[in-house]
Amino acid sequence: MNEPTIRDLPALEGVRVLVRVDFNVPIEDGKITDDTRIRAALPTIEFLRDKDARVILVSHLGRPGGKVVESLRLAPVGRRLGELLCAEIKLCADCIGPEAETAAASLAPGEVLLLENLRFHPGEEENDPGFARSLAALGDVYVGDAFGAAHRDHASITGVPRYLPPVAGLLLERETRIIRDFLILPERPLVLVLGGAKASDKVAAVAKLLPKIDEACVGGLAGATFLAALGADVGGTPVPEETLLVARDLCVGGGRQKLKLPVDVIVGSTPTPHGEFRSSYADDINPGEQIFDIGPKTITEFTKIITRAKTVVWNGPMGVFEVEELAKGTRAVAEAIANSRARSLVGGGESAEAIRSMGLTDRIGHVSTGGGAFLEFLLHDDLPGLEAIREHSRARVPA
Ligand code: 3PG
Ligand code: MG
């Protein structure tokens, strides 16, 4: 990688290292339901502890919108991290200010401090320089290791590297290396499987990636948007108007051949458990119905394409994966990817969760900790968080 990493740092004994991690994990009733992101941060934390650095961790959790939200405190994350590290994790009720400064300064070498949710302060998402400087005051060196949030132009990602010598952590390094390796001369056919609810992002991603790939199986709301762009009546499915044009241009512009869209879908009026759903041809949807999953014929079709592939990249569920009855398409895609002999790369919370909950992780080439960041890195081969480390490390060399 072109960015310096923690391995490039000279002696770290007693050095206050401010590490931006992505501990944005799912929590239900105070319990972490998937600790993958915490585990993924361990190599960097262990590396720093081994070198007797004083480790200060900062992360966001959820989207509290610049104010304190009790249910989004990082305490459960601290507990889990302590269990995984078999070490005490010190907590602090804020991420900046006198209390955080005292907590950071009183850490002994090798100790770990987890500061409170960054997004309790509006300055984080606003990338406020004052907030970034307050964070920077806590450390001597900055380590960017939040791959999952490295696409955000936020204070802890792109702001702090202006004020502290920045390097990349081992997770950031690993994710970018693996994803880059995948895309250098991938074995063909290279198939993209795309779904999820953010139709405009996904349609834009298809538009950009289509020239580089051989086929794209598109489900979720992006699939519905392409169907609508081709003139199908998708009933009450909320396809974003402004995205229809982009989707239409893509189809007219010769992309249609590579695009594999649902031929049948599962429809209903609301995506609630035990709801009434029926399978329908993609052009036979009633006005009150919405598309909630891909149908059985589409599953067969997508499975065939995935089975033929030599490289598969998957991001986003095919349907409303949280509802058991609407998870079939997503599960089928996960299984097809695990069963295929293709090299596979999976990103995005729900896709990764499908893989994990089905016990398929070992049969996937790489499951990324990033969702939006994963997609953006595929598109641009760079991320604001990486750029910030590169830019500002040129100007400063750690003492
Ligand atoms: C994620 O979950 O994708 C990252 O942690 C970023 O979170 P965000 O989408 O709320 O910025
Ligand atoms: Mg997300």
Short mmCIF file of C-alpha atoms and ligand atoms in Angstrom, two decimals:
data_model
loop_
_atom_site.label_atom_id
_atom_site.label_comp_id
_atom_site.label_asym_id
_atom_site.label_seq_id
_atom_site.Cartn_x
_atom_site.Cartn_y
_atom_site.Cartn_z
CA MET A 1 0.00 0.00 0.00
CA ASN A 2 1.11 3.56 -0.64
CA GLU A 3 0.14 4.70 2.81
CA PRO A 4 2.55 4.19 5.72
CA THR A 5 1.34 1.65 8.27
CA ILE A 6 1.90 1.03 11.97
CA ARG A 7 4.78 -1.21 10.96
CA ASP A 8 6.61 1.88 9.74
CA LEU A 9 6.43 3.56 13.12
CA PRO A 10 9.62 3.74 15.13
CA ALA A 11 9.65 2.91 18.86
CA LEU A 12 6.16 3.02 20.33
CA GLU A 13 6.86 2.47 23.99
CA GLY A 14 4.74 4.86 26.01
CA VAL A 15 3.52 6.65 22.86
CA ARG A 16 -0.16 7.70 22.93
CA VAL A 17 -1.66 6.13 19.80
CA LEU A 18 -5.09 7.37 18.78
CA VAL A 19 -6.73 4.60 16.74
CA ARG A 20 -9.89 5.18 14.69
CA VAL A 21 -11.65 1.81 14.57
CA ASP A 22 -15.06 0.87 13.17
CA PHE A 23 -16.92 -0.64 16.11
CA ASN A 24 -20.29 0.07 14.49
CA VAL A 25 -21.67 -3.35 15.38
CA PRO A 26 -25.30 -4.49 15.59
CA ILE A 27 -26.59 -4.38 19.18
CA GLU A 28 -29.97 -5.75 20.26
CA ASP A 29 -31.18 -5.28 23.85
CA GLY A 30 -27.66 -4.32 24.92
CA LYS A 31 -26.15 -7.46 23.35
CA ILE A 32 -23.79 -7.46 20.41
CA THR A 33 -25.24 -9.79 17.79
CA ASP A 34 -22.19 -9.80 15.50
CA ASP A 35 -18.71 -8.96 16.81
CA THR A 36 -16.87 -9.37 13.49
CA ARG A 37 -15.80 -5.74 13.39
CA ILE A 38 -14.39 -5.91 16.92
CA ARG A 39 -12.43 -9.05 16.08
CA ALA A 40 -11.18 -7.45 12.88
CA ALA A 41 -9.58 -4.63 14.89
CA LEU A 42 -7.66 -6.98 17.19
CA PRO A 43 -4.47 -7.37 15.10
CA THR A 44 -3.80 -3.62 15.23
CA ILE A 45 -4.63 -3.34 18.92
CA GLU A 46 -2.48 -6.35 19.78
CA PHE A 47 0.40 -5.06 17.67
CA LEU A 48 0.34 -1.76 19.55
CA ARG A 49 0.03 -3.39 22.97
CA ASP A 50 2.95 -5.66 22.19
CA LYS A 51 5.02 -2.57 21.53
CA ASP A 52 3.92 -1.04 24.85
CA ALA A 53 2.04 1.81 23.23
CA ARG A 54 -0.78 3.51 25.11
CA VAL A 55 -3.81 2.62 22.99
CA ILE A 56 -6.70 5.09 22.70
CA LEU A 57 -9.61 3.82 20.62
CA VAL A 58 -12.27 5.98 18.99
CA SER A 59 -15.31 4.83 17.03
CA HIS A 60 -18.84 5.73 16.05
CA LEU A 61 -21.83 3.53 16.77
CA GLY A 62 -25.05 4.01 14.84
CA ARG A 63 -26.32 7.41 13.83
CA PRO A 64 -27.10 9.39 17.00
CA GLY A 65 -27.09 12.65 15.01
CA GLY A 66 -24.70 14.76 17.11
CA LYS A 67 -26.27 14.18 20.51
CA VAL A 68 -26.02 11.63 23.31
CA VAL A 69 -28.26 8.61 22.75
CA GLU A 70 -28.06 6.24 25.71
CA SER A 71 -28.62 3.10 23.65
CA LEU A 72 -25.65 4.00 21.45
CA ARG A 73 -23.02 4.13 24.16
CA LEU A 74 -19.93 2.02 23.51
CA ALA A 75 -19.89 0.21 26.88
CA PRO A 76 -21.12 -3.16 25.46
CA VAL A 77 -18.38 -2.93 22.83
CA GLY A 78 -15.80 -2.27 25.56
CA ARG A 79 -16.96 -5.37 27.42
CA ARG A 80 -16.71 -7.56 24.35
CA LEU A 81 -13.32 -6.14 23.44
CA GLY A 82 -12.11 -6.86 26.99
CA GLU A 83 -13.24 -10.48 26.68
CA LEU A 84 -11.51 -10.89 23.33
CA LEU A 85 -8.28 -9.29 24.49
CA CYS A 86 -8.39 -10.82 27.97
CA ALA A 87 -7.54 -7.37 29.27
CA GLU A 88 -9.21 -4.53 31.08
CA ILE A 89 -10.60 -1.86 28.76
CA LYS A 90 -10.85 1.57 30.32
CA LEU A 91 -13.92 3.57 29.32
CA CYS A 92 -14.50 7.30 29.28
CA ALA A 93 -17.89 9.04 29.11
CA ASP A 94 -16.78 11.42 26.37
CA CYS A 95 -14.37 11.33 23.44
CA ILE A 96 -12.91 14.82 23.86
CA GLY A 97 -12.36 17.31 26.68
CA PRO A 98 -10.66 17.24 30.07
CA GLU A 99 -12.00 13.84 31.13
CA ALA A 100 -10.78 12.17 27.93
CA GLU A 101 -7.45 13.97 28.16
CA THR A 102 -6.88 12.83 31.74
CA ALA A 103 -7.92 9.27 30.87
CA ALA A 104 -5.52 9.19 27.91
CA ALA A 105 -2.65 10.71 29.87
CA SER A 106 -3.02 8.31 32.78
CA LEU A 107 -2.89 5.16 30.62
CA ALA A 108 0.06 2.91 31.34
CA PRO A 109 2.05 1.45 28.41
CA GLY A 110 0.11 -1.48 26.91
CA GLU A 111 -3.23 -0.33 28.35
CA VAL A 112 -6.32 0.29 26.25
CA LEU A 113 -8.84 3.11 26.55
CA LEU A 114 -12.12 3.18 24.61
CA LEU A 115 -13.58 6.65 24.32
CA GLU A 116 -17.32 7.33 23.94
CA ASN A 117 -19.21 7.40 20.62
CA LEU A 118 -17.73 10.05 18.31
CA ARG A 119 -21.11 10.86 16.79
CA PHE A 120 -22.44 12.18 20.10
CA HIS A 121 -20.71 15.38 18.92
CA PRO A 122 -22.00 17.12 15.77
CA GLY A 123 -18.38 18.03 14.96
CA GLU A 124 -17.61 14.46 13.95
CA GLU A 125 -19.91 14.29 10.92
CA GLU A 126 -19.47 18.00 10.17
CA ASN A 127 -15.73 17.40 10.08
CA ASP A 128 -15.29 20.39 12.34
CA PRO A 129 -11.59 21.36 12.63
CA GLY A 130 -11.98 22.28 16.32
CA PHE A 131 -13.39 18.84 17.09
CA ALA A 132 -10.62 17.17 15.07
CA ARG A 133 -8.01 19.18 17.00
CA SER A 134 -9.57 18.14 20.32
CA LEU A 135 -9.29 14.50 19.27
CA ALA A 136 -5.75 15.01 18.05
CA ALA A 137 -4.80 16.45 21.46
CA LEU A 138 -5.31 12.98 22.95
CA GLY A 139 -2.57 11.25 20.98
CA ASP A 140 0.95 11.50 19.61
CA VAL A 141 0.24 9.43 16.52
CA TYR A 142 -2.97 8.68 14.55
CA VAL A 143 -3.83 5.23 13.23
CA GLY A 144 -6.64 4.94 10.69
CA ASP A 145 -8.05 1.44 10.93
CA ALA A 146 -11.77 1.94 10.33
CA PHE A 147 -12.06 0.45 6.87
CA GLY A 148 -15.88 0.33 7.15
CA ALA A 149 -16.04 4.09 7.73
CA ALA A 150 -13.11 5.20 5.56
CA HIS A 151 -15.51 6.48 2.89
CA ARG A 152 -16.78 9.15 5.29
CA ASP A 153 -15.35 12.65 5.24
CA HIS A 154 -15.66 12.92 9.01
CA ALA A 155 -13.39 14.50 11.61
CA SER A 156 -11.96 11.25 12.95
CA ILE A 157 -11.30 9.94 9.43
CA THR A 158 -10.03 12.86 7.38
CA GLY A 159 -9.72 15.66 9.95
CA VAL A 160 -7.38 14.26 12.61
CA PRO A 161 -4.66 13.25 10.09
CA ARG A 162 -4.10 16.99 9.56
CA TYR A 163 -3.02 17.42 13.16
CA LEU A 164 -1.25 14.16 14.06
CA PRO A 165 1.23 12.04 12.09
CA PRO A 166 -1.09 9.51 10.42
CA VAL A 167 -0.53 5.86 9.50
CA ALA A 168 -2.81 3.01 8.46
CA GLY A 169 -3.68 0.13 10.76
CA LEU A 170 -3.45 -3.53 9.84
CA LEU A 171 -7.16 -3.93 9.00
CA LEU A 172 -7.13 -0.98 6.62
CA GLU A 173 -4.01 -2.38 5.03
CA ARG A 174 -5.42 -5.91 4.75
CA GLU A 175 -8.80 -4.89 3.31
CA THR A 176 -7.31 -2.64 0.67
CA ARG A 177 -4.66 -5.18 -0.31
CA ILE A 178 -7.13 -8.05 -0.67
CA ILE A 179 -9.72 -6.04 -2.59
CA ARG A 180 -7.07 -4.58 -4.90
CA ASP A 181 -5.58 -8.02 -5.55
CA PHE A 182 -8.98 -9.29 -6.51
CA LEU A 183 -9.44 -6.71 -9.15
CA ILE A 184 -6.04 -6.89 -10.79
CA LEU A 185 -6.54 -9.21 -13.72
CA PRO A 186 -9.51 -11.11 -12.25
CA GLU A 187 -10.26 -14.45 -13.83
CA ARG A 188 -13.22 -14.22 -16.21
CA PRO A 189 -16.15 -14.33 -16.21
CA LEU A 190 -16.25 -11.69 -13.49
CA VAL A 191 -19.77 -11.49 -12.09
CA LEU A 192 -21.15 -8.74 -9.90
CA VAL A 193 -24.10 -9.56 -7.66
CA LEU A 194 -25.77 -6.45 -6.33
CA GLY A 195 -28.80 -5.81 -4.18
CA GLY A 196 -29.85 -3.84 -1.13
CA ALA A 197 -32.18 -0.97 -0.43
CA LYS A 198 -30.11 2.06 -1.48
CA ALA A 199 -31.19 1.98 -5.11
CA SER A 200 -29.53 5.18 -6.25
CA ASP A 201 -26.10 4.20 -4.87
CA LYS A 202 -26.39 0.74 -6.32
CA VAL A 203 -27.55 1.82 -9.77
CA ALA A 204 -24.65 4.30 -9.86
CA ALA A 205 -22.32 1.48 -8.85
CA VAL A 206 -23.62 -0.76 -11.64
CA ALA A 207 -23.15 2.07 -14.12
CA LYS A 208 -19.52 2.51 -13.11
CA LEU A 209 -18.62 -1.14 -12.74
CA LEU A 210 -20.36 -2.49 -15.82
CA PRO A 211 -17.49 -1.80 -18.23
CA LYS A 212 -15.12 -3.78 -15.99
CA ILE A 213 -17.30 -6.85 -15.48
CA ASP A 214 -18.91 -9.54 -17.61
CA GLU A 215 -22.31 -9.91 -16.01
CA ALA A 216 -24.26 -8.22 -13.21
CA CYS A 217 -27.07 -10.01 -11.37
CA VAL A 218 -29.11 -7.21 -9.85
CA GLY A 219 -31.80 -7.71 -7.19
CA GLY A 220 -33.10 -5.61 -4.31
CA LEU A 221 -34.39 -2.13 -5.02
CA ALA A 222 -31.77 -1.56 -7.70
CA GLY A 223 -33.17 -4.55 -9.59
CA ALA A 224 -36.67 -3.08 -9.27
CA THR A 225 -35.38 0.28 -10.51
CA PHE A 226 -33.90 -1.28 -13.64
CA LEU A 227 -37.14 -3.17 -14.25
CA ALA A 228 -39.09 0.06 -13.95
CA ALA A 229 -36.61 1.82 -16.23
CA LEU A 230 -37.29 -0.83 -18.86
CA GLY A 231 -41.01 -0.11 -18.62
CA ALA A 232 -42.22 -2.77 -16.17
CA ASP A 233 -44.97 -1.74 -13.78
CA VAL A 234 -43.39 -2.40 -10.39
CA GLY A 235 -46.57 -1.52 -8.47
CA GLY A 236 -45.92 0.39 -5.24
CA THR A 237 -42.20 -0.46 -5.08
CA PRO A 238 -40.46 2.79 -4.04
CA VAL A 239 -38.04 3.23 -6.93
CA PRO A 240 -36.34 6.63 -6.81
CA GLU A 241 -37.49 8.77 -9.74
CA GLU A 242 -34.13 10.49 -10.25
CA THR A 243 -32.41 7.11 -10.55
CA LEU A 244 -34.74 5.87 -13.28
CA LEU A 245 -33.03 8.06 -15.85
CA VAL A 246 -29.57 6.76 -14.97
CA ALA A 247 -30.89 3.21 -15.15
CA ARG A 248 -32.60 3.89 -18.49
CA ASP A 249 -29.45 5.43 -19.98
CA LEU A 250 -27.47 2.41 -18.94
CA CYS A 251 -29.90 0.01 -20.60
CA VAL A 252 -30.11 2.06 -23.78
CA GLY A 253 -26.37 2.61 -23.84
CA GLY A 254 -25.58 -1.04 -24.48
CA GLY A 255 -25.27 -2.20 -20.89
CA ARG A 256 -28.46 -4.25 -21.18
CA GLN A 257 -26.72 -7.42 -22.31
CA LYS A 258 -24.56 -7.65 -19.22
CA LEU A 259 -27.43 -6.84 -16.88
CA LYS A 260 -29.32 -9.81 -15.50
CA LEU A 261 -32.56 -8.67 -13.89
CA PRO A 262 -35.24 -10.59 -12.01
CA VAL A 263 -37.71 -12.38 -14.27
CA ASP A 264 -39.91 -13.13 -11.29
CA VAL A 265 -40.19 -11.59 -7.84
CA ILE A 266 -41.86 -12.04 -4.47
CA VAL A 267 -44.43 -9.33 -3.85
CA GLY A 268 -46.71 -8.27 -1.01
CA SER A 269 -48.08 -5.16 0.65
CA THR A 270 -45.81 -4.90 3.73
CA PRO A 271 -42.57 -6.73 4.49
CA THR A 272 -43.60 -8.04 7.91
CA PRO A 273 -43.09 -11.58 9.26
CA HIS A 274 -45.94 -13.98 8.46
CA GLY A 275 -47.26 -11.49 5.91
CA GLU A 276 -48.97 -12.52 2.69
CA PHE A 277 -46.61 -12.83 -0.21
CA ARG A 278 -46.90 -14.28 -3.68
CA SER A 279 -44.49 -14.93 -6.48
CA SER A 280 -45.16 -13.00 -9.64
CA TYR A 281 -43.65 -12.34 -13.04
CA ALA A 282 -41.72 -9.12 -12.88
CA ASP A 283 -44.21 -7.46 -15.23
CA ASP A 284 -47.36 -8.64 -13.49
CA ILE A 285 -47.36 -6.72 -10.22
CA ASN A 286 -50.53 -5.14 -8.83
CA PRO A 287 -50.63 -1.44 -7.92
CA GLY A 288 -50.76 -2.05 -4.12
CA GLU A 289 -47.87 -4.52 -4.16
CA GLN A 290 -44.16 -4.03 -3.70
CA ILE A 291 -41.21 -6.19 -4.64
CA PHE A 292 -39.62 -7.80 -1.57
CA ASP A 293 -37.36 -10.52 -2.98
CA ILE A 294 -36.33 -12.22 -6.17
CA GLY A 295 -38.47 -15.19 -7.25
CA PRO A 296 -37.63 -18.89 -7.80
CA LYS A 297 -36.94 -18.61 -11.55
CA THR A 298 -34.57 -15.73 -10.91
CA ILE A 299 -32.84 -17.72 -8.17
CA THR A 300 -32.22 -20.51 -10.70
CA GLU A 301 -30.97 -18.02 -13.29
CA PHE A 302 -28.66 -16.12 -10.90
CA THR A 303 -27.34 -19.42 -9.50
CA LYS A 304 -26.40 -20.56 -13.02
CA ILE A 305 -24.54 -17.34 -13.70
CA ILE A 306 -22.70 -17.50 -10.36
CA THR A 307 -21.79 -21.15 -10.96
CA ARG A 308 -20.19 -20.28 -14.33
CA ALA A 309 -18.24 -17.36 -12.85
CA LYS A 310 -14.53 -17.45 -12.07
CA THR A 311 -14.69 -14.32 -9.93
CA VAL A 312 -17.73 -13.07 -7.99
CA VAL A 313 -18.21 -9.80 -6.15
CA TRP A 314 -21.34 -9.55 -4.00
CA ASN A 315 -22.82 -6.55 -2.19
CA GLY A 316 -26.35 -6.22 -0.85
CA PRO A 317 -29.23 -8.62 -0.15
CA MET A 318 -31.68 -9.66 -2.87
CA GLY A 319 -34.69 -8.92 -0.68
CA VAL A 320 -35.87 -7.99 2.79
CA PHE A 321 -33.43 -10.41 4.39
CA GLU A 322 -34.52 -9.68 7.99
CA VAL A 323 -37.92 -11.29 7.31
CA GLU A 324 -37.57 -15.05 7.13
CA GLU A 325 -40.03 -15.48 4.23
CA LEU A 326 -38.18 -12.83 2.21
CA ALA A 327 -34.65 -14.13 2.76
CA LYS A 328 -34.75 -16.94 0.19
CA GLY A 329 -33.16 -14.99 -2.64
CA THR A 330 -30.33 -13.71 -0.45
CA ARG A 331 -29.70 -17.15 1.02
CA ALA A 332 -29.70 -18.76 -2.42
CA VAL A 333 -27.18 -16.25 -3.70
CA ALA A 334 -24.97 -16.79 -0.63
CA GLU A 335 -25.11 -20.52 -1.13
CA ALA A 336 -24.39 -20.30 -4.85
CA ILE A 337 -21.34 -18.15 -4.19
CA ALA A 338 -20.07 -20.51 -1.47
CA ASN A 339 -20.62 -23.54 -3.74
CA SER A 340 -19.07 -22.02 -6.83
CA ARG A 341 -15.40 -22.45 -7.57
CA ALA A 342 -15.05 -18.76 -8.25
CA ARG A 343 -12.86 -16.51 -6.13
CA SER A 344 -15.37 -14.55 -4.12
CA LEU A 345 -15.42 -11.19 -2.47
CA VAL A 346 -18.36 -10.15 -0.28
CA GLY A 347 -19.03 -6.78 1.33
CA GLY A 348 -21.91 -5.12 3.16
CA GLY A 349 -23.45 -5.85 6.56
CA GLU A 350 -26.40 -7.93 5.40
CA SER A 351 -24.53 -9.94 2.78
CA ALA A 352 -21.79 -10.66 5.31
CA GLU A 353 -24.40 -11.55 7.91
CA ALA A 354 -26.09 -13.96 5.50
CA ILE A 355 -22.74 -15.63 4.91
CA ARG A 356 -21.96 -15.85 8.60
CA SER A 357 -25.39 -16.97 9.79
CA MET A 358 -25.33 -19.75 7.20
CA GLY A 359 -21.87 -20.86 8.32
CA LEU A 360 -20.37 -20.20 4.88
CA THR A 361 -17.54 -17.82 5.85
CA ASP A 362 -14.81 -20.39 5.23
CA ARG A 363 -16.03 -20.94 1.69
CA ILE A 364 -15.78 -17.28 0.70
CA GLY A 365 -12.52 -15.75 -0.48
CA HIS A 366 -12.90 -12.57 1.54
CA VAL A 367 -15.74 -11.11 3.58
CA SER A 368 -15.08 -7.40 3.97
CA THR A 369 -15.91 -5.44 7.13
CA GLY A 370 -17.07 -2.59 4.91
CA GLY A 371 -20.42 -1.99 3.25
CA GLY A 372 -20.54 1.47 1.71
CA ALA A 373 -16.75 1.70 2.02
CA PHE A 374 -16.34 -1.61 0.21
CA LEU A 375 -18.46 -0.47 -2.70
CA GLU A 376 -16.78 2.90 -2.88
CA PHE A 377 -13.34 1.33 -2.83
CA LEU A 378 -14.37 -0.98 -5.68
CA LEU A 379 -15.52 2.02 -7.65
CA HIS A 380 -12.67 4.43 -7.06
CA ASP A 381 -9.78 2.32 -5.85
CA ASP A 382 -9.34 4.90 -3.11
CA LEU A 383 -11.15 6.23 -0.05
CA PRO A 384 -11.09 9.59 1.73
CA GLY A 385 -9.57 7.92 4.80
CA LEU A 386 -6.70 6.50 2.76
CA GLU A 387 -6.16 9.72 0.90
CA ALA A 388 -5.94 11.68 4.16
CA ILE A 389 -3.27 9.34 5.54
CA ARG A 390 -1.30 9.52 2.29
CA GLU A 391 -1.49 13.29 1.95
CA HIS A 392 -0.69 14.22 5.52
CA SER A 393 1.97 11.60 6.15
CA ARG A 394 3.98 13.10 3.31
CA ALA A 395 4.16 16.36 5.18
CA ARG A 396 4.98 14.86 8.58
CA VAL A 397 7.08 11.97 9.66
CA PRO A 398 6.41 10.54 13.12
CA ALA A 399 9.05 11.52 15.61
C1 3PG B 1 -21.07 1.03 8.22
O1 3PG B 1 -21.73 0.41 9.05
O2 3PG B 1 -21.23 0.89 6.99
C2 3PG B 1 -19.98 1.96 8.71
O3 3PG B 1 -19.74 1.78 10.06
C3 3PG B 1 -20.34 3.40 8.41
O4 3PG B 1 -21.52 3.77 9.06
P1 3PG B 1 -22.42 4.93 8.45
O5 3PG B 1 -23.02 4.38 7.17
O6 3PG B 1 -23.45 5.25 9.50
O7 3PG B 1 -21.51 6.08 8.14
MG MG B 2 -23.96 0.29 6.79
#
